[in-house]
Amino acid sequence: MSGESASVIPRNQVDLVEFVDWSSVECLNQSGTHSLPNALKQGYREDEGLHLESDADEQLLIYIPFNQVIKLHSIAIKGPEEEGPKTVKLFVNREHMGFSNVNDYPPSDTAIFSEDNLTGKTVVVKYVKFQNVRSLTIFIEENQSGSETTKVQKIILYGTTVETTDMKGLKKIEDH
């Protein structure tokens, strides 16, 4: 994912926010007053006055589990020109990551966000690596200006759910 953006969301791709398992969402190094729900939750992320902000330095580590398996197609991140994310690494199905071990694993994809991308334009991921996603970890490694604080106004994940077979709905076929 190089940062080239698609201006239109492909047909059949939906905002995956309704499939987020909110009870297990985590964000490391977030400010106490400017937390992750401001950028991720519907309603909050549309409020121009709310945002997610880093605390001790520019890095943020966001863990987003889903309540069903999804296929991730693209991601949109909106942020200010100077303090918006620049290098963003995505990890599929990696639980319990911290700043101490985030560099121990190869990312599923890496994006370099331009100032143009930070207006909310979607960036398409390497779709084949995002086919069976139970959780997504977003590591914001640095921001546009190299300042101590990173700000994120909106994060939108686009994709589809994976159709799974409902075993309860199957009927046994009788032998004849």
Short mmCIF file of C-alpha atoms in Angstrom, two decimals:
data_model
loop_
_atom_site.label_atom_id
_atom_site.label_comp_id
_atom_site.label_asym_id
_atom_site.label_seq_id
_atom_site.Cartn_x
_atom_site.Cartn_y
_atom_site.Cartn_z
CA MET A 1 0.00 0.00 0.00
CA SER A 2 1.90 3.01 -1.14
CA GLY A 3 -0.51 5.79 -0.35
CA GLU A 4 -2.21 6.02 -3.68
CA SER A 5 -5.85 6.57 -2.95
CA ALA A 6 -9.14 5.55 -4.42
CA SER A 7 -11.66 8.36 -4.52
CA VAL A 8 -14.72 6.11 -4.59
CA ILE A 9 -15.50 3.21 -2.26
CA PRO A 10 -15.95 0.11 -4.44
CA ARG A 11 -19.43 -1.34 -4.61
CA ASN A 12 -20.33 -3.88 -1.91
CA GLN A 13 -17.74 -2.43 0.54
CA VAL A 14 -19.22 -1.17 3.81
CA ASP A 15 -18.04 0.80 6.82
CA LEU A 16 -17.03 -2.00 9.23
CA VAL A 17 -17.66 0.03 12.42
CA GLU A 18 -20.79 -1.99 13.27
CA PHE A 19 -18.70 -5.19 13.42
CA VAL A 20 -16.18 -3.84 15.97
CA ASP A 21 -16.09 -5.68 19.32
CA TRP A 22 -16.04 -2.50 21.45
CA SER A 23 -15.48 -4.40 24.72
CA SER A 24 -11.96 -5.39 23.62
CA VAL A 25 -10.78 -2.32 21.67
CA GLU A 26 -7.48 -0.89 22.99
CA CYS A 27 -5.30 2.10 22.20
CA LEU A 28 -1.83 2.47 23.70
CA ASN A 29 -0.35 5.95 24.27
CA GLN A 30 -3.64 7.80 23.86
CA SER A 31 -4.31 11.03 25.68
CA GLY A 32 -6.76 10.73 28.57
CA THR A 33 -8.91 13.54 27.19
CA HIS A 34 -8.63 12.71 23.46
CA SER A 35 -9.21 8.95 23.20
CA LEU A 36 -9.83 6.42 20.42
CA PRO A 37 -13.66 6.51 20.38
CA ASN A 38 -13.41 10.14 19.20
CA ALA A 39 -11.87 8.94 15.92
CA LEU A 40 -13.46 5.50 15.52
CA LYS A 41 -17.04 5.54 16.84
CA GLN A 42 -19.85 6.66 14.57
CA GLY A 43 -21.22 10.04 15.60
CA TYR A 44 -18.06 10.99 17.51
CA ARG A 45 -15.78 10.80 14.46
CA GLU A 46 -18.09 13.13 12.53
CA ASP A 47 -17.68 15.85 15.20
CA GLU A 48 -14.94 18.23 14.01
CA GLY A 49 -14.14 19.16 17.63
CA LEU A 50 -13.23 15.60 18.68
CA HIS A 51 -10.05 13.67 17.86
CA LEU A 52 -7.65 10.97 19.05
CA GLU A 53 -4.35 12.33 20.30
CA SER A 54 -1.10 10.63 21.31
CA ASP A 55 0.25 11.23 24.81
CA ALA A 56 3.96 10.62 25.53
CA ASP A 57 5.23 10.71 21.93
CA GLU A 58 3.91 10.56 18.36
CA GLN A 59 3.23 6.81 18.27
CA LEU A 60 -0.17 5.15 18.68
CA LEU A 61 -0.94 1.42 18.80
CA ILE A 62 -4.60 0.64 18.13
CA TYR A 63 -6.10 -2.85 18.52
CA ILE A 64 -9.51 -3.40 16.88
CA PRO A 65 -11.14 -6.83 17.25
CA PHE A 66 -14.25 -7.72 15.24
CA ASN A 67 -17.30 -9.69 16.36
CA GLN A 68 -17.17 -11.68 13.11
CA VAL A 69 -14.59 -12.41 10.44
CA ILE A 70 -14.18 -9.61 7.89
CA LYS A 71 -12.31 -8.88 4.67
CA LEU A 72 -10.61 -5.49 4.80
CA HIS A 73 -10.50 -3.61 1.50
CA SER A 74 -9.33 -0.11 2.41
CA ILE A 75 -8.77 2.36 5.21
CA ALA A 76 -9.38 6.09 5.47
CA ILE A 77 -7.67 8.24 8.09
CA LYS A 78 -8.40 11.92 8.49
CA GLY A 79 -5.98 14.14 10.37
CA PRO A 80 -4.43 17.61 10.44
CA GLU A 81 -1.64 18.46 7.93
CA GLU A 82 1.16 18.74 10.51
CA GLU A 83 0.13 16.23 13.19
CA GLY A 84 -1.72 13.67 11.08
CA PRO A 85 -0.31 10.12 10.70
CA LYS A 86 2.43 9.51 8.13
CA THR A 87 3.73 5.93 8.51
CA VAL A 88 0.93 3.48 9.33
CA LYS A 89 1.56 -0.26 9.72
CA LEU A 90 -1.32 -2.75 9.71
CA PHE A 91 -1.18 -6.17 11.38
CA VAL A 92 -3.83 -8.88 10.91
CA ASN A 93 -4.86 -11.18 13.79
CA ARG A 94 -2.00 -10.12 16.13
CA GLU A 95 -3.15 -9.92 19.73
CA HIS A 96 -1.28 -8.47 22.71
CA MET A 97 1.11 -6.30 20.76
CA GLY A 98 2.93 -3.54 22.59
CA PHE A 99 5.51 -0.93 21.72
CA SER A 100 8.21 -3.32 22.96
CA ASN A 101 7.38 -6.05 20.40
CA VAL A 102 5.67 -4.24 17.49
CA ASN A 103 8.86 -4.37 15.43
CA ASP A 104 9.26 -8.13 16.04
CA TYR A 105 6.53 -8.90 13.49
CA PRO A 106 6.36 -8.03 9.80
CA PRO A 107 3.29 -5.87 9.08
CA SER A 108 0.61 -7.22 6.75
CA ASP A 109 0.84 -3.88 4.98
CA THR A 110 2.44 -0.45 5.42
CA ALA A 111 1.08 2.88 4.20
CA ILE A 112 2.83 6.20 3.88
CA PHE A 113 0.03 8.76 4.17
CA SER A 114 0.45 11.99 2.24
CA GLU A 115 -1.22 15.23 3.32
CA ASP A 116 -3.70 14.56 0.50
CA ASN A 117 -4.60 11.15 2.02
CA LEU A 118 -5.29 12.83 5.38
CA THR A 119 -8.35 14.56 3.96
CA GLY A 120 -10.14 11.21 4.39
CA LYS A 121 -9.37 9.62 1.03
CA THR A 122 -9.30 5.83 1.14
CA VAL A 123 -6.09 3.86 0.79
CA VAL A 124 -6.51 0.34 -0.60
CA VAL A 125 -4.71 -2.43 1.32
CA LYS A 126 -3.08 -5.57 -0.11
CA TYR A 127 -6.47 -7.27 -0.26
CA VAL A 128 -5.13 -10.85 -0.37
CA LYS A 129 -3.52 -10.39 3.06
CA PHE A 130 -6.77 -9.13 4.60
CA GLN A 131 -9.21 -11.95 3.70
CA ASN A 132 -9.71 -13.60 7.10
CA VAL A 133 -9.48 -10.78 9.65
CA ARG A 134 -10.59 -11.35 13.25
CA SER A 135 -8.63 -8.34 14.53
CA LEU A 136 -6.65 -5.44 13.12
CA THR A 137 -3.76 -3.68 14.84
CA ILE A 138 -2.91 -0.21 13.52
CA PHE A 139 0.53 1.09 14.45
CA ILE A 140 0.96 4.80 13.75
CA GLU A 141 4.74 5.03 13.76
CA GLU A 142 5.21 8.71 12.96
CA ASN A 143 3.32 11.82 11.96
CA GLN A 144 3.76 14.27 9.08
CA SER A 145 6.02 16.80 10.82
CA GLY A 146 7.90 14.61 13.31
CA SER A 147 6.30 16.49 16.22
CA GLU A 148 5.68 14.90 19.63
CA THR A 149 1.90 14.69 19.18
CA THR A 150 -0.13 12.79 16.58
CA LYS A 151 -3.78 13.67 16.02
CA VAL A 152 -6.39 11.54 14.24
CA GLN A 153 -9.84 12.97 13.53
CA LYS A 154 -11.38 9.94 11.84
CA ILE A 155 -10.61 6.27 11.09
CA ILE A 156 -12.89 4.36 8.73
CA LEU A 157 -12.34 0.72 7.76
CA TYR A 158 -14.04 -0.47 4.56
CA GLY A 159 -14.64 -4.08 3.61
CA THR A 160 -17.14 -6.91 3.80
CA THR A 161 -18.05 -9.65 6.22
CA VAL A 162 -17.00 -13.21 5.47
CA GLU A 163 -20.03 -15.37 4.91
CA THR A 164 -19.79 -18.27 7.32
CA THR A 165 -21.94 -21.38 7.29
CA ASP A 166 -24.54 -21.55 10.03
CA MET A 167 -24.23 -25.17 11.12
CA LYS A 168 -27.52 -25.00 13.07
CA GLY A 169 -29.38 -24.26 9.85
CA LEU A 170 -28.20 -27.42 8.11
CA LYS A 171 -30.49 -30.44 7.99
CA LYS A 172 -29.28 -34.01 8.00
CA ILE A 173 -29.87 -35.82 4.71
CA GLU A 174 -31.59 -39.16 5.27
CA ASP A 175 -30.14 -42.28 3.63
CA HIS A 176 -32.51 -43.98 1.18
#
